[in-house]
XYZ file of C-alpha atoms in Angstrom:
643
model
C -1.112 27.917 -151.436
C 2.168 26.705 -151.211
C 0.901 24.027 -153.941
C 0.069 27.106 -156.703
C 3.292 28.741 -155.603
C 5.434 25.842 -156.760
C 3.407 25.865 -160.064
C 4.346 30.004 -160.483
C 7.999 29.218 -159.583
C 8.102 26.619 -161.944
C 6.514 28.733 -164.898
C 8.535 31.521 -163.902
C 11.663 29.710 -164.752
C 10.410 27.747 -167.938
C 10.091 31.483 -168.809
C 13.779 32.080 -168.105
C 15.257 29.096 -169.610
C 13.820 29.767 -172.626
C 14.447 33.497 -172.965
C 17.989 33.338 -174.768
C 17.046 29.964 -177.021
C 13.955 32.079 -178.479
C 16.011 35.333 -178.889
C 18.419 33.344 -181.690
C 15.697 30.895 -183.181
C 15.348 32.804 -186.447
C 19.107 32.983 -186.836
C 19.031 29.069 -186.994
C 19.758 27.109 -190.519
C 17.444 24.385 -190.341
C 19.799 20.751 -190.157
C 18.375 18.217 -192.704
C 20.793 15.567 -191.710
C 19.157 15.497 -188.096
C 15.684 15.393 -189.291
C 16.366 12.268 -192.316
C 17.504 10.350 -188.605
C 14.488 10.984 -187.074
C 12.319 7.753 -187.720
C 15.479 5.811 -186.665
C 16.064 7.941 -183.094
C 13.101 9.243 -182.087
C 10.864 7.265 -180.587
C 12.988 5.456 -177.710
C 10.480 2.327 -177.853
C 11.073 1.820 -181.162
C 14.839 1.638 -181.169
C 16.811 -1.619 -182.560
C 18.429 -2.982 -178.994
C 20.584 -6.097 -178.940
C 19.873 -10.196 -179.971
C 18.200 -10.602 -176.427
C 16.224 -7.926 -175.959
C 12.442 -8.858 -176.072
C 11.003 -5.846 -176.330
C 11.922 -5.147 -179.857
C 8.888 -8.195 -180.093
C 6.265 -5.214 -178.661
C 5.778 -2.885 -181.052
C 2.570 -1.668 -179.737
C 3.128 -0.380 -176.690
C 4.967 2.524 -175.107
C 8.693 1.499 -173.241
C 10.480 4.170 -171.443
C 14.307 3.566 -172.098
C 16.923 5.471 -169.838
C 20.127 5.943 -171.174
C 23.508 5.819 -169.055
C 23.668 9.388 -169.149
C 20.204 9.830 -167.324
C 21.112 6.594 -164.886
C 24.139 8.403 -163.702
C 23.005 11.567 -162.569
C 21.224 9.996 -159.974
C 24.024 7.278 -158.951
C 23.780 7.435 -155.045
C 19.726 7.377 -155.385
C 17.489 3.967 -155.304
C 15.600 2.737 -157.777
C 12.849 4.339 -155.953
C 13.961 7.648 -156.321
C 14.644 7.466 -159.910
C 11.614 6.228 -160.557
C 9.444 8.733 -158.503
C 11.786 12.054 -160.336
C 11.384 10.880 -163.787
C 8.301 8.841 -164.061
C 4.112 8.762 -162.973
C 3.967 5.886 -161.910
C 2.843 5.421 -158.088
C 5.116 4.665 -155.282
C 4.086 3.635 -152.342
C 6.624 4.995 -148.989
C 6.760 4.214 -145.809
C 9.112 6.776 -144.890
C 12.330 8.132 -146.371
C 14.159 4.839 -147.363
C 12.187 2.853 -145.981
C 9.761 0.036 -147.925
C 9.005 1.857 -151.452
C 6.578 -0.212 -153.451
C 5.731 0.290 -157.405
C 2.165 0.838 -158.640
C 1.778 0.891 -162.212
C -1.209 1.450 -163.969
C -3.058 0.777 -160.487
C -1.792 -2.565 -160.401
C -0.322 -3.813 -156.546
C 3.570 -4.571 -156.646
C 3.634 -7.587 -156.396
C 1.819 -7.117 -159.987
C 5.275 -5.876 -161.641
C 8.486 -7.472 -162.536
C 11.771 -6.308 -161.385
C 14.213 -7.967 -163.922
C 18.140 -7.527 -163.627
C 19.781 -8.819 -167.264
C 17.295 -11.931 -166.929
C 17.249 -12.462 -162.947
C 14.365 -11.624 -161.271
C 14.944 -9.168 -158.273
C 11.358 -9.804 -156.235
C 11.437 -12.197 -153.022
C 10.208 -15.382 -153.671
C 8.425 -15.454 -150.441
C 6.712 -12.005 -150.625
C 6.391 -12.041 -154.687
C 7.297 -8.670 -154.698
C 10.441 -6.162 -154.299
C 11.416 -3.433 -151.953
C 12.270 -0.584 -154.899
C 14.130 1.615 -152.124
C 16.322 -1.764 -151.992
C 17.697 -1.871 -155.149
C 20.885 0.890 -155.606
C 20.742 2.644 -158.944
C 24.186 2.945 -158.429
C 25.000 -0.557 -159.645
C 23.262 -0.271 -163.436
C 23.790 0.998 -166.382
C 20.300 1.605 -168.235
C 17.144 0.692 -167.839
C 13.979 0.040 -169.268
C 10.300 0.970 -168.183
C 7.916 -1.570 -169.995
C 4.174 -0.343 -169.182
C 1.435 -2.918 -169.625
C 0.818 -6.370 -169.214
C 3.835 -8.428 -170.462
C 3.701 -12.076 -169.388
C 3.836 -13.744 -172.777
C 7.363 -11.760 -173.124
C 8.792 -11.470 -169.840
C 7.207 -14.494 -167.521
C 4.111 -14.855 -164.769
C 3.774 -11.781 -162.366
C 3.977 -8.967 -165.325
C 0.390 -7.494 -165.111
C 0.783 -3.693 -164.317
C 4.231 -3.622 -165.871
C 8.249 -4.712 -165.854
C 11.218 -2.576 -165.327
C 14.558 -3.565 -166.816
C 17.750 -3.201 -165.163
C 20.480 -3.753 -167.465
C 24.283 -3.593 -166.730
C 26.728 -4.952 -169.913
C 30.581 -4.975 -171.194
C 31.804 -1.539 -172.091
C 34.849 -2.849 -174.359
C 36.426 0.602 -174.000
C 40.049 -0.457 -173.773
C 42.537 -0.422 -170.754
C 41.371 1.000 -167.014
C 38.308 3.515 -166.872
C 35.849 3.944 -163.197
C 34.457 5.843 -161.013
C 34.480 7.244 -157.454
C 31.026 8.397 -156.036
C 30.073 10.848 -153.092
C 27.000 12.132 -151.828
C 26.435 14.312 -148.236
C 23.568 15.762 -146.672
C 20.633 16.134 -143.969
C 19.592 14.009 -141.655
C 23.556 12.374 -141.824
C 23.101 10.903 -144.875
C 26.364 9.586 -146.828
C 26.824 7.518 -149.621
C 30.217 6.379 -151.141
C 30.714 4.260 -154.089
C 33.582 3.031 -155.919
C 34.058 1.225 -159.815
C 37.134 0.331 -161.084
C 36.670 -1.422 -164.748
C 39.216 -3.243 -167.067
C 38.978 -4.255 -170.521
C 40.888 -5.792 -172.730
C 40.462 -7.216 -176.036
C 38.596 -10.728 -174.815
C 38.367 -9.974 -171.217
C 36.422 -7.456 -169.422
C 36.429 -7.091 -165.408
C 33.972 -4.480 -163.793
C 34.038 -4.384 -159.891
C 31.521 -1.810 -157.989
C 30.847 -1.549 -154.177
C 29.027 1.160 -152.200
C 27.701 2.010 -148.742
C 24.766 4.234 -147.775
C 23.351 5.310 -144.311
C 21.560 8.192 -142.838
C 19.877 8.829 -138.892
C 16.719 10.316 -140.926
C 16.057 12.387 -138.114
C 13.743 14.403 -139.698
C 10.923 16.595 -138.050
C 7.366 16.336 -138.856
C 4.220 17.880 -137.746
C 2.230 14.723 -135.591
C -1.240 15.105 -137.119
C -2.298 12.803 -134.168
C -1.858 14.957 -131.265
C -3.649 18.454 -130.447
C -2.225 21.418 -131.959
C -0.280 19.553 -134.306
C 3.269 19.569 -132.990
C 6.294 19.236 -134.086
C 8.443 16.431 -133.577
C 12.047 14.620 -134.161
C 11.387 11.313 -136.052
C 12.846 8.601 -133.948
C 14.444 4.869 -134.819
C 14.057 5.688 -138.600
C 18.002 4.775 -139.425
C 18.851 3.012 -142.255
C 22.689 1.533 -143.254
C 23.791 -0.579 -146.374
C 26.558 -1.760 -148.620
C 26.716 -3.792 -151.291
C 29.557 -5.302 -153.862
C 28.719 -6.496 -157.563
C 31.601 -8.485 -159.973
C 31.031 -8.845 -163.486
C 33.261 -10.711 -165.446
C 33.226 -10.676 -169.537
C 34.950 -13.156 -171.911
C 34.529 -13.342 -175.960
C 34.464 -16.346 -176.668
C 34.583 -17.008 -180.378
C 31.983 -17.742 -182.605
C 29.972 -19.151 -179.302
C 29.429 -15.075 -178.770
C 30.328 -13.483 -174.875
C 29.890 -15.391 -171.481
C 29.338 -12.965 -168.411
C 29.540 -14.053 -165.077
C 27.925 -11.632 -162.379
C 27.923 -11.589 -158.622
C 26.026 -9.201 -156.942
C 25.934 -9.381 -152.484
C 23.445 -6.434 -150.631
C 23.274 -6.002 -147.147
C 20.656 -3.853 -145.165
C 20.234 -3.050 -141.255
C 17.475 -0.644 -140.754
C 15.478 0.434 -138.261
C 11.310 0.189 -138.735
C 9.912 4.105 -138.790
C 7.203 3.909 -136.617
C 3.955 5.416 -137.501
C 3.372 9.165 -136.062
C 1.226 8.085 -133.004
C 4.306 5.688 -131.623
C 7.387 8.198 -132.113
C 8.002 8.765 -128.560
C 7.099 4.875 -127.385
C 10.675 3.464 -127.980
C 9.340 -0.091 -126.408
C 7.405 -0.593 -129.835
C 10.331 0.373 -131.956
C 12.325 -2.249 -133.941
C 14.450 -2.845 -136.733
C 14.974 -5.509 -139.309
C 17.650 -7.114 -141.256
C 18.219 -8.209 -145.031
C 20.763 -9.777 -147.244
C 20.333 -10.910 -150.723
C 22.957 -12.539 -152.972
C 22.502 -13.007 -156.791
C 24.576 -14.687 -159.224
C 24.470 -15.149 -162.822
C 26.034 -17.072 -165.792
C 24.845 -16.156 -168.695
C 26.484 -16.450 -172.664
C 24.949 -14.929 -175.403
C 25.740 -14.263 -179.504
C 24.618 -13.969 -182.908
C 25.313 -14.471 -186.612
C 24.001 -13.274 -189.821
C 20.327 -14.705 -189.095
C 20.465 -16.498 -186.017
C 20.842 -15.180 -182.191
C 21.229 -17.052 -179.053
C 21.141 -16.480 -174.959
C 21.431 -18.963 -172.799
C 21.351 -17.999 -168.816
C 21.272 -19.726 -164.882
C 21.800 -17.833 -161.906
C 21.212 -18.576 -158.165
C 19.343 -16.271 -155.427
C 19.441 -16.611 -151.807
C 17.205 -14.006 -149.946
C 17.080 -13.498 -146.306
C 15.024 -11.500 -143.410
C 15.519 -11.157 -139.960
C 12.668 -9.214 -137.950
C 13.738 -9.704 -133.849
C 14.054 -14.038 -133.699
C 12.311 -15.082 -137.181
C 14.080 -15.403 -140.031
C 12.298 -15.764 -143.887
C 14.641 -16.547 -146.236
C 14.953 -18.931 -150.158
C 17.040 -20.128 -152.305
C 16.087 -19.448 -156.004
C 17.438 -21.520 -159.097
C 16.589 -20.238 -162.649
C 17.625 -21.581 -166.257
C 16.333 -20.770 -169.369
C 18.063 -20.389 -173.333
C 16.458 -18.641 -176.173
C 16.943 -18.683 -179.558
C 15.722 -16.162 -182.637
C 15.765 -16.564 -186.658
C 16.037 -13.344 -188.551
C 15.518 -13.444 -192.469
C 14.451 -10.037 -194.018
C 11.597 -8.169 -192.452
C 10.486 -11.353 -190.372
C 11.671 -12.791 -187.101
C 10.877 -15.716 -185.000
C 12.248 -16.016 -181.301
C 11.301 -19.198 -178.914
C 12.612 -20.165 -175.887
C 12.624 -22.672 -172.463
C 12.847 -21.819 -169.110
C 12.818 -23.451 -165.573
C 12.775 -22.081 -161.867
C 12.735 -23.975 -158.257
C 11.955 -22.364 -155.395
C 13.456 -23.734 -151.510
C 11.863 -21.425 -148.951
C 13.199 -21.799 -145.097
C 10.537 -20.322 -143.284
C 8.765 -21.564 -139.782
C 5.526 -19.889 -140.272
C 4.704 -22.507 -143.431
C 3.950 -25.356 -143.500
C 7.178 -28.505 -143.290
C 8.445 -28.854 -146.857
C 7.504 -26.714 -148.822
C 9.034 -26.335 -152.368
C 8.040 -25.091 -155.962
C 9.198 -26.003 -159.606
C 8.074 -24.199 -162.199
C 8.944 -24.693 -166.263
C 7.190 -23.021 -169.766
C 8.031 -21.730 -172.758
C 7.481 -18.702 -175.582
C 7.156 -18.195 -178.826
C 7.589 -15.109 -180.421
C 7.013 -13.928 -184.415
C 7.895 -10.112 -185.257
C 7.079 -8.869 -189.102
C 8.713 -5.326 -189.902
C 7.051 -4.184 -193.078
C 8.850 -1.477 -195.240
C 9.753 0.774 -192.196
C 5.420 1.217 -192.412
C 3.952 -1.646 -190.595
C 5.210 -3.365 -187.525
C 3.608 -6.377 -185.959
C 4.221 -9.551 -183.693
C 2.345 -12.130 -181.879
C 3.226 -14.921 -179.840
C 2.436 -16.570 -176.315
C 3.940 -18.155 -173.598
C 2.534 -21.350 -170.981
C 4.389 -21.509 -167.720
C 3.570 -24.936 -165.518
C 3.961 -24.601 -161.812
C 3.731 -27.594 -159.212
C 1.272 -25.302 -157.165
C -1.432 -24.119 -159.451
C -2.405 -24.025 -163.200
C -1.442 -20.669 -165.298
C -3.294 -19.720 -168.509
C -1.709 -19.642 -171.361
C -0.748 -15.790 -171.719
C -0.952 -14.156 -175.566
C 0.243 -11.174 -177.140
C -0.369 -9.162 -179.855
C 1.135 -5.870 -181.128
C 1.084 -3.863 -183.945
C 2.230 -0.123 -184.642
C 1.406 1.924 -188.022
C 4.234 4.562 -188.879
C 1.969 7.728 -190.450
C 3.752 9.215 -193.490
C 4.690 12.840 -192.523
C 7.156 15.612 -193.748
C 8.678 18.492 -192.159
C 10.928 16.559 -189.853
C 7.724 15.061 -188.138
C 7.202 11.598 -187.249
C 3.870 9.807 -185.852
C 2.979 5.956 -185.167
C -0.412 5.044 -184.168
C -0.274 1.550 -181.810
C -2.004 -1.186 -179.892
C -1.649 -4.265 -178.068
C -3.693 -7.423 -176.534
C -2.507 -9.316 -174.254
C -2.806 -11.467 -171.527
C -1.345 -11.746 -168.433
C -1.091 -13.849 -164.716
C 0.634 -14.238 -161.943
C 1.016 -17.376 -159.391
C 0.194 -16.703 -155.685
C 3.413 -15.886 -153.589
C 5.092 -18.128 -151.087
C 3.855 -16.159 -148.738
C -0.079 -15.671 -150.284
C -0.141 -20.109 -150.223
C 1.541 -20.787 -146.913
C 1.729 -17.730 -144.414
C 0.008 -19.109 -141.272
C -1.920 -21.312 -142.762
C -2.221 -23.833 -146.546
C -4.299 -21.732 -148.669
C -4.514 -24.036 -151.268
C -8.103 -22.781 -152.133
C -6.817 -19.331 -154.085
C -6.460 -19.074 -157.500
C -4.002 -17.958 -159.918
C -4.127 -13.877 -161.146
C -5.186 -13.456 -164.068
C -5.929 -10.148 -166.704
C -6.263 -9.301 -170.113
C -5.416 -6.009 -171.363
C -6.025 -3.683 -174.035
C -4.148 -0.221 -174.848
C -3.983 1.962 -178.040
C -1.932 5.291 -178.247
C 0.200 7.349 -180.528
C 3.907 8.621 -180.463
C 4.530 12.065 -182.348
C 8.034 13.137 -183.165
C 9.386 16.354 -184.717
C 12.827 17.877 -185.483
C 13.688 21.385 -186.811
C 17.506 22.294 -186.923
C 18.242 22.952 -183.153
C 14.907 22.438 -181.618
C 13.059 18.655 -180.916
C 9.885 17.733 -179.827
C 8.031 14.423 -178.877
C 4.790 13.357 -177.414
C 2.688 10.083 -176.699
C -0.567 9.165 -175.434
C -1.992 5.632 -174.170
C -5.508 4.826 -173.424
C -5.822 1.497 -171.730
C -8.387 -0.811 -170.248
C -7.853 -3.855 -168.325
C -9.421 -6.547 -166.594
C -8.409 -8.598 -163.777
C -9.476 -11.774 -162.085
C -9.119 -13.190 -159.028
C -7.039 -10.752 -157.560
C -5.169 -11.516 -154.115
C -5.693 -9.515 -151.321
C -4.992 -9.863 -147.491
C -8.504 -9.761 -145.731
C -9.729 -9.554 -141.876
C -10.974 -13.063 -140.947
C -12.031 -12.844 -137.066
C -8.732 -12.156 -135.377
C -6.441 -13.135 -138.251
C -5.838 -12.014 -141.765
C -6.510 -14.713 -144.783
C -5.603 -13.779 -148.414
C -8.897 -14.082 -150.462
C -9.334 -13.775 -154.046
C -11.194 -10.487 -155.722
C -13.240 -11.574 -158.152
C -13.147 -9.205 -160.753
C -10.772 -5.748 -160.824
C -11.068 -2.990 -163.295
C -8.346 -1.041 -164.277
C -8.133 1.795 -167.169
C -6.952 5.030 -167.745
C -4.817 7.436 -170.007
C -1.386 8.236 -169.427
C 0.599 10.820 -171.368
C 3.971 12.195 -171.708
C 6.179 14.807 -173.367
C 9.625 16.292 -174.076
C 10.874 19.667 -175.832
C 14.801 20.523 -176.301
C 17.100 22.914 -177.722
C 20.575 22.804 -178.360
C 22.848 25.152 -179.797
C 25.779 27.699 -179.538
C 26.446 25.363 -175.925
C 23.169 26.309 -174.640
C 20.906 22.863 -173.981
C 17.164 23.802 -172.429
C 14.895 20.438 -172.101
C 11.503 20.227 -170.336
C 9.668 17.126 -169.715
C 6.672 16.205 -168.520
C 4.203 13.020 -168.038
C 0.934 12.156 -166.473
C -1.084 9.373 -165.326
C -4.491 9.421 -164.558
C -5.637 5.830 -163.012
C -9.092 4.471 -162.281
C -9.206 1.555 -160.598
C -11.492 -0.499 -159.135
C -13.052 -3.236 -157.695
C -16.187 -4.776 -160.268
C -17.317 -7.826 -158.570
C -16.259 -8.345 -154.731
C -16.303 -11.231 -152.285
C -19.979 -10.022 -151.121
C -22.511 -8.259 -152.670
C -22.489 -5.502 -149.819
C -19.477 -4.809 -149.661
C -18.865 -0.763 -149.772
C -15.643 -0.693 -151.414
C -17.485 -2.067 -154.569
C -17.204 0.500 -157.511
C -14.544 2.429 -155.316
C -11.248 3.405 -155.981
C -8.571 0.758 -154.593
C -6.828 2.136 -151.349
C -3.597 3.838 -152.262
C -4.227 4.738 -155.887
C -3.937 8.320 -157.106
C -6.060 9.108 -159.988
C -3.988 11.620 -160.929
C -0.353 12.294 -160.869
C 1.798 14.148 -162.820
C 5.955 15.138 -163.054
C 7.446 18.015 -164.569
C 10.740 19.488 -164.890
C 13.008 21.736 -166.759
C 16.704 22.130 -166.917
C 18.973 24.202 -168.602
C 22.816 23.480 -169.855
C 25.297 25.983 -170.630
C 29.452 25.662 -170.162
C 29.388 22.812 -168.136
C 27.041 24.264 -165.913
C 23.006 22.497 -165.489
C 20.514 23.603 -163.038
C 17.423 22.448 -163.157
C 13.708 22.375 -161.178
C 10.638 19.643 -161.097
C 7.566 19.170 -159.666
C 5.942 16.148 -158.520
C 2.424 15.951 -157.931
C 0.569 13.071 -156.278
C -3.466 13.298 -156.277
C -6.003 12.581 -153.550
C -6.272 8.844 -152.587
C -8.068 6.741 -150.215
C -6.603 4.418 -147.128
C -7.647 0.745 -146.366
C -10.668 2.968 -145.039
C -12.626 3.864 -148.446
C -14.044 6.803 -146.674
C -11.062 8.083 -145.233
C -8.813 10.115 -148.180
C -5.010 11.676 -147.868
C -4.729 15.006 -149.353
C -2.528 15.605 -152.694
C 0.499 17.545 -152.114
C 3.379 18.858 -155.070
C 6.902 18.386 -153.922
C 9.179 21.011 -155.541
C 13.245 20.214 -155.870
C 15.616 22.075 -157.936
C 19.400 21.679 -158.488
C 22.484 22.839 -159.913
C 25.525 20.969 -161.339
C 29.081 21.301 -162.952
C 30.879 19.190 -165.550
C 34.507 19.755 -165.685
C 37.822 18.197 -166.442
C 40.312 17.399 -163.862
C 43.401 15.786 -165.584
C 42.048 14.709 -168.705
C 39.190 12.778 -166.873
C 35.470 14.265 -166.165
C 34.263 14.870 -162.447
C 30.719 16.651 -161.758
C 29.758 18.331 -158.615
C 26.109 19.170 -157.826
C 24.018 20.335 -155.146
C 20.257 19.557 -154.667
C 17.285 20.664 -153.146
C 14.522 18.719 -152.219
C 10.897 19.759 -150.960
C 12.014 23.325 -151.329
C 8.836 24.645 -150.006
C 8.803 22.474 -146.898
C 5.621 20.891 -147.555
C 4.036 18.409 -144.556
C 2.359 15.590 -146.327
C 2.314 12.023 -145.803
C 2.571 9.095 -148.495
C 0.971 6.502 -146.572
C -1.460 7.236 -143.524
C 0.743 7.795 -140.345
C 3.913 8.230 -142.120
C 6.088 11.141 -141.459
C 7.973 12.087 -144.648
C 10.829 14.587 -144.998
C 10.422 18.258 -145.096
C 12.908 20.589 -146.990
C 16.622 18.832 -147.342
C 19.553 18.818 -149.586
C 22.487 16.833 -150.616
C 25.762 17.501 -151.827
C 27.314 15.173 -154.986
C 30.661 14.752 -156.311
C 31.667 12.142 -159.120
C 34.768 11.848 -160.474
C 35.313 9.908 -163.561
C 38.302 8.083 -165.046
């Protein structure tokens, strides 16, 4: 019930918001200039980035982009939560900041690639990264690229990449901000930028530092009656510090220098059956420490990146430590003349991991390369194609294709439409951890997919109101997937033979702006049905089944409403039905309502915003993964102040 109520709350005040914006629609003069820049600004996906930005080279498939504006209104959040307000993609939680893992398009997490301004983010030794790890507070933008991507962005992009992206402002003299966040369960978050720039030098300095008890209650579905309980060693507590430095340096184009340091002591949440056995509770401890070189520029026809950067990762759970070092080079070039483009590039990686559980002296070196061709034909027809071969001193990679190609539909009346597709394949080698975790599993194979999508983005604009849709359809294919199975009293990663993935996702956005009034509601779904084709044996009962931990349905919606500084704004967040390790054994879907309201003033000449949230309104009891207590209603309290 409480599930339906959400939906007539949420109705109720679509209803509202758009009450006063209909009441004035006919007094509108339609604004011609607006809809001429349509084709340019419509469609984020299709938008003209910067010399090294490779997705301008995949025209056929749908990229998310979120401007700074969007990034900031969720500053003390993780990448996690952004991700799970504004997205349907799956996320996988252990608890309220604890391990948050990304599912797209069904794919496991180890299947996507975290990528920070070149640097990937994901442990070497797991092959995969911790989203509720990774502060939102410390970027700029980002980019969502759904799909299979390998050929553009490297091994390991089968479901999908996110880019985190974090650049020079050249704004002129002293400009920062100072970040606060309160609320339940004794969370806090403080945060603190302070950026200079002058005409060939640019300095940005950021640090932060998070905790909270999470001391929520929960009802224990594993004892009679239900009861409710205090959720016990669930603490988490972080800080981190990132230096950027930014120097033009003539015709050579700007060199950036970046130093990032995060630090994270938290306690394991146990699962509901051990809350009130402290001798199984533990915690565990994690630093990682990036840094990055990087100098990039352009002329008339020709662009240029060149990057390095160093990672050092480390775990502590009770007296083991995991941790590796992480070297990565690569340069990239592009030619531009006319409507046609051509963009190559090198790379190399080695890989040190210190861990006791492998096997003495282990290493990896990996090197490869890309090559990239974009034609843009009369604003009509866009297409590219390319590939990329990575070589890796543990196992043999495919080479990994890709082709795009998008067809812009004539229309009038400030409408827009592009019909687009894309081929291409993908792999991924096995993790430190997949080759060398109690054992030398030299026997598994590479990952490896090939994908195939087709959709269509619709765009309209009509003096103060906008509109745009898409739709995807995708099918995809992949072999040899890794998975940890039971082998007598141990586990031993086998590979799947073949995996079947496809599905439809689908999003939307409607706004109107004028007379300082700004309504917007958004919305997007996934539905995802994936599964295994061909297993290890021929009996096995999870053949044809839905993997573990995959919704096939999800959806997000929210609206918000702008007027004199003010915003408030509600969503809804629905995660479907899904099945444990135990095919037979299925979670129930829940909706998670939150809501919110904001101000945007001026204090001094400089902006601050103050906002207050609520989250899980309705106090729903659900659980993400089996055995995992998640929060019930809570709120937090934000203040930014701007300079």
């Amino acid at each position: 019930m409480k599930n339906y109520f959400s939906l007539f709350v949420f109705i109720c005040v679509v209803a509202v918001h758009l009450f006063v914006p209909v009441s004035s629609l006919f007094a509108q003069q339609r604004d011609t200039a607006k809809a001429n820049r349509l084709d340019s600004v419509m469609v984020t996906a299709f938008k003209k980035q910067g010399p090294a930005d490779l997705k301008r080279f995949s025209p056929g498939t749908n990229i998310i982009s979120y401007s700074e504006e969007a990034v900031k209104k969720m500053q003390s959040a993780t990448l996690a939560d952004f991700i799970k307000a504004n997205n349907a993609a799956y996320i996988k939680e252990y608890g309220r900041g604890m391990n948050a893992f990304l599912s797209i398009r069904g794919t496991s997490s180890s299947h996507t690639t975290i990528d920070w301004n070149g640097q990937n983010m994901s442990l070497p030794t797991m092959g995969q990264a911790d989203l509720s790890h990774i502060p939102l507070y410390f970027f700029d933008e980002m980019d969502i690229h759904i799909g299979g991507g390998s050929a553009l962005y490297g091994d390991g992009s089968i479901g999908g990449t996110v880019k985190l992206k974090t650049g020079a402002k050249w704004r002129g003299g002293h400009s920062g901000n100072i970040a606060l966040s309160a609320g339940s369960y004794g969370s806090l978050f403080t945060g603190a930028t302070y950026r200079y720039s002058g005409k060939i030098f640019e300095s940005r300095s950021s640090v932060l530092f998070n905790k909270s008890r999470n001391n929520y209650t929960f009802e224990n579905n594993t004892k009679p009656g239900r009861p409710v309980e205090r959720l016990n060693n669930a603490a988490i507590s972080n800080w981190g510090v990132i230096q950027e430095f930014y120097v033009k340096a003539g015709l050579l184009g700007t060199f950036n220098t970046s130093v990032m340091y995060l630090d994270f002591d938290r306690e394991i949440q146990p699962s509901v059956s051990l809350n009130d056995r402290p001798e199984t509770h533990n915690s565990i401890y994690d630093n990682n420490l990036k840094i990055s070189a990087l100098l990039e520029g352009s002329t008339a026809n020709l662009s240029w990146r060149v990057a390095s950067s160093f990672a050092n990762d480390l775990e502590r759970y009770k007296e083991d430590t995991i941790s590796a070092n992480r070297v990565m080079a690569s340069a990239d070039l592009e030619y531009k003349i006319s409507v046609f483009a051509l963009r190559g590039g090198l790379s190399g990686e080695y890989i040190k991991p210190f861990v006791k559980s492998y096997i003495a002296d282990r290493e990896e070196s990996r090197a490869g390369g890309y090559l990239m061709a974009k034609l843009d034909g009369a604003g009509l027809l866009s297409a590219s194609v390319g590939a990329r071969y990575i070589y890796s001193s543990s196992g043999t990679l495919p080479i990994m294709p890709i082709v795009n190609a998008r067809l812009r539909i004539p229309a009038g009346g400030g409408h827009s439409i592009y019909i687009r597709g894309s081929w291409s394949g993908s792999a991924k080698i096995p993790s430190l951890n997949d080759r060398y975790w109690g054992g030398n599993h030299i026997y598994l194979k590479s990952e490896k997919s090939r994908s195939l999508e087709t959709g269509i983005n619709w765009g309209w604009y009509e003096g103060v109101w906008s509109a745009s849709a898409f739709v995807t359809a995708y099918r995809s294919v992949v072999n040899d997937w890794i998975r940890w199975l039971p082998a007598g009293e141990v586990w031993r990663p086998r590979n799947i033979p073949e995996v079947l993935s496809r599905g439809v996702e689908a999003g939307g956005e409607a706004n109107y702006s004028a007379n300082q009034i700004v309504v917007s509601l958004k919305g997007s779904y996934a539905f995802t049905d994936i599964r295994t084709v061909t297993p290890l044996w021929a009996e096995d009962p999870a053949k044809g089944e839905q993997l573990a931990y995959q919704p096939k349905n999800s959806w997000r919606a929210t609206a918000s409403s702008e007027y004199s500084g003010f915003t408030l704004h509600i969503s809804l967040n629905y995660t479907g039905k899904r099945s444990t390790l135990d095919i037979y054994d299925i979670l129930p879907s829940y909706t998670l309502t939150d809501g919110g309201i904001s101000y945007k003033g001026k204090l001094k000449n400089n902006e601050y915003v103050a906002g207050l949230v609520f989250k899980n309104i309705f106090n729903v009891s659900y659980q993400n993964v089996k055995f995992y207590a998640m929060p019930g209603f809570n709120w937090l309290i934000n203040f930014q102040y701007r300079f």
